[in-house]
Amino acid sequence: MKSEPNVFSIDDLAKRPGRTEPWDGIRNYQARNFMRDDMSVGDGVLFYHSNCSPPGIAGYAEVAREAYPDETQFDEVSNYFDEKSSHEKPRWLNVDVKFIRKTKLLSLHEMREHKKLESMKVLQKGSRLSITPVTPEEWRYIQTLI
DNA sequence: GCCAACGTTGGC
DNA sequence: GCCAACGTTGGC
C-alpha cells in the first residue's frame, strides 16, 4: 500500500492510537476492489513510501479491519468528499491498517535489481495503483531482504 | 517541474 | 459505445 510520507508515513502510523488507522481517501475503483474483495483481517501489508526520495518499502503493517464505508466521502469539508455518494449507497470503502514494524528501506531501485521481484504489480510499467496485490512468493522473498 | 501512463468525464 | 479532453499519479 502506497502512501506519501510527507502526508502519512510509517512513523505516523506507529504514533496513531492503537497504532491503527483507516486507509481512507482511496478514490480508484480497482484499489477499492482490492480492499473489498481481497483483503482480510490479519493479512500482511507492505507499507510503501511514494513520491519521495528514495521511494520504497518502509515497513510492515497488517489489515486490522475488513473494508467498510470511508467516512471522508460524507464529509463536505474533506478533500475526499463525494457528492454522488450516500450513507445508503456508499461508493468508497477503506480497511484499517495496523503498524507492525519499520524496516530498513527497500528502495524501488533495489527492488528492480531482484529478478524474483520483477513480476510485482507495483513494479510494472505504468502502474499507478496505490494498492496492489503481492503473491506469497514475492512476500517470502521480500522477507529475506528486510 | 516534466511527462508517461493511466483513469474519468461527457458530448455525440 | 466511442473517444477527445482533462485530471491524477508518481518516478525522475
Coordinates of C-alpha atoms (C1' of nucleotides) in Angstrom, one line a residue:
Chain A
M1 CA 0.0 0.0 0.0
K2 CA 1.5 3.3 -1.1
S3 CA 1.5 6.5 0.9
E4 CA 3.3 9.7 0.5
P5 CA 5.5 10.0 3.7
N6 CA 5.0 13.8 3.9
V7 CA 1.3 13.2 4.1
F8 CA 1.2 9.9 6.1
S9 CA 4.3 7.9 6.8
I10 CA 5.1 4.6 8.6
D11 CA 6.2 6.7 11.6
D12 CA 2.8 8.4 11.6
L13 CA 1.1 5.1 11.6
A14 CA 3.2 3.9 14.6
K15 CA 2.1 7.0 16.5
R16 CA -1.7 6.6 15.9
P17 CA -3.9 5.4 18.8
G18 CA -3.7 1.6 18.8
R19 CA -1.1 2.0 16.0
T20 CA -4.1 1.7 13.7
E21 CA -5.5 4.0 11.0
P22 CA -8.3 3.9 8.4
W23 CA -6.8 3.7 4.9
D24 CA -9.2 6.4 3.7
G25 CA -9.2 8.6 0.6
I26 CA -8.9 5.8 -1.9
R27 CA -10.9 7.0 -5.0
N28 CA -9.9 4.4 -7.6
Y29 CA -12.2 1.5 -8.2
Q30 CA -9.6 -1.1 -8.7
A31 CA -7.8 -0.1 -5.5
R32 CA -11.2 -0.1 -3.7
N33 CA -12.0 -3.5 -5.0
F34 CA -8.7 -4.9 -3.8
M35 CA -9.7 -3.8 -0.3
R36 CA -13.2 -5.0 -0.6
D37 CA -12.6 -8.4 -2.2
D38 CA -9.0 -9.5 -1.4
M39 CA -8.1 -8.1 2.0
S40 CA -8.9 -9.9 5.3
V41 CA -8.1 -9.2 8.9
G42 CA -4.5 -10.3 9.6
D43 CA -3.3 -10.0 6.0
G44 CA 0.2 -8.6 5.7
V45 CA 0.8 -5.2 4.2
L46 CA 4.0 -3.7 2.8
F47 CA 3.9 0.0 3.6
Y48 CA 5.4 1.8 0.6
H49 CA 6.6 5.4 0.6
S50 CA 5.9 7.1 -2.7
N51 CA 6.5 10.4 -4.2
C52 CA 9.7 10.9 -2.1
S53 CA 13.4 10.3 -2.4
P54 CA 14.1 7.5 -2.4
P55 CA 10.7 5.7 -2.8
G56 CA 10.4 2.2 -1.5
I57 CA 9.1 -0.2 1.2
A58 CA 9.5 1.3 4.6
G59 CA 7.8 -1.2 6.9
Y60 CA 5.3 -4.0 7.6
A61 CA 1.7 -3.5 8.6
E62 CA -1.4 -5.7 8.7
V63 CA -5.1 -5.4 7.9
A64 CA -6.9 -4.7 11.2
R65 CA -10.4 -4.4 10.0
E66 CA -12.1 -5.5 6.8
A67 CA -13.4 -3.0 4.3
Y68 CA -16.2 -0.6 5.5
P69 CA -17.5 2.8 4.2
D70 CA -14.9 5.5 4.1
E71 CA -16.2 8.3 6.3
T72 CA -14.4 11.0 4.4
Q73 CA -16.7 10.6 1.4
F74 CA -19.6 12.0 3.5
D75 CA -17.6 15.0 4.9
E76 CA -18.3 18.1 2.9
V77 CA -15.1 19.8 4.1
S78 CA -12.9 16.9 3.2
N79 CA -10.8 16.8 0.0
Y80 CA -12.2 13.3 -0.4
F81 CA -15.9 14.4 -0.2
D82 CA -18.0 12.7 -2.9
E83 CA -21.4 14.3 -3.5
K84 CA -22.5 11.3 -5.6
S85 CA -22.1 9.0 -2.6
S86 CA -24.6 8.5 0.2
H87 CA -24.8 6.6 3.5
E88 CA -27.4 4.4 1.9
K89 CA -25.2 3.6 -1.1
P90 CA -21.6 4.3 -0.1
R91 CA -19.3 4.3 -3.1
W92 CA -15.9 4.2 -1.3
L93 CA -14.5 1.8 1.3
N94 CA -11.4 1.5 3.4
V95 CA -9.8 -1.1 5.6
D96 CA -8.0 -0.3 8.8
V97 CA -4.2 -0.8 8.8
K98 CA -2.1 -1.6 11.9
F99 CA 1.6 -0.9 12.3
I100 CA 3.8 -4.0 12.7
R101 CA 7.4 -2.7 12.4
K102 CA 9.6 -0.4 10.4
T103 CA 12.3 -1.9 8.2
K104 CA 15.4 -0.8 6.5
L105 CA 14.1 1.0 3.4
L106 CA 13.9 -1.4 0.5
S107 CA 14.2 1.1 -2.3
L108 CA 12.3 0.9 -5.6
H109 CA 15.7 1.0 -7.3
E110 CA 16.9 -2.0 -5.2
M111 CA 13.6 -3.9 -5.8
R112 CA 14.2 -3.6 -9.5
E113 CA 17.5 -5.3 -9.2
H114 CA 15.9 -8.5 -7.8
K115 CA 14.8 -10.8 -10.6
K116 CA 12.4 -12.6 -8.2
L117 CA 10.5 -9.3 -7.8
E118 CA 10.2 -8.3 -11.4
S119 CA 6.6 -9.8 -11.5
M120 CA 5.4 -7.5 -8.7
K121 CA 2.4 -5.4 -9.8
V122 CA 3.8 -2.3 -8.2
L123 CA 6.9 -2.6 -10.5
Q124 CA 5.1 -2.9 -13.8
K125 CA 5.4 -0.1 -16.3
G126 CA 2.7 2.5 -15.9
S127 CA 1.5 1.0 -12.6
R128 CA -0.1 3.8 -10.6
L129 CA -2.4 2.0 -8.3
S130 CA -1.9 2.9 -4.7
I131 CA -2.9 -0.7 -3.6
T132 CA -1.6 -3.7 -5.4
P133 CA -1.5 -7.4 -4.5
V134 CA 1.7 -9.3 -3.5
T135 CA 2.0 -13.0 -4.2
P136 CA 3.1 -15.4 -1.4
E137 CA 6.4 -15.9 -3.3
E138 CA 7.1 -12.2 -3.6
W139 CA 6.2 -11.8 0.1
R140 CA 8.5 -14.5 1.2
Y141 CA 11.3 -13.2 -0.9
I142 CA 11.0 -9.7 0.4
Q143 CA 11.1 -11.1 4.0
T144 CA 14.6 -12.4 3.2
L145 CA 15.7 -8.8 2.2
I146 CA 14.3 -6.7 5.0
Chain B
dG1 C1' 8.9 20.9 -12.9
dC2 C1' 8.4 17.4 -16.6
dC3 C1' 5.8 14.0 -18.6
dA4 C1' 4.3 8.9 -19.5
dA5 C1' 0.7 6.3 -18.5
dC6 C1' -3.4 5.8 -16.8
dG7 C1' -8.5 6.7 -15.3
dT8 C1' -12.6 9.6 -15.7
dT9 C1' -15.9 12.5 -17.9
dG10 C1' -19.2 13.8 -21.0
dG11 C1' -20.7 15.1 -25.8
dC12 C1' -22.2 12.8 -29.6
Chain C
dG1 C1' -20.2 2.7 -27.3
dC2 C1' -16.6 5.8 -29.0
dC3 C1' -13.1 8.9 -28.0
dA4 C1' -11.2 13.7 -27.1
dA5 C1' -10.2 16.4 -23.3
dC6 C1' -8.9 16.6 -18.9
dG7 C1' -7.2 15.2 -14.3
dT8 C1' -4.1 12.3 -11.5
dT9 C1' -0.1 9.6 -10.1
dG10 C1' 4.5 9.2 -9.1
dG11 C1' 9.2 8.4 -10.8
dC12 C1' 12.8 11.1 -12.3

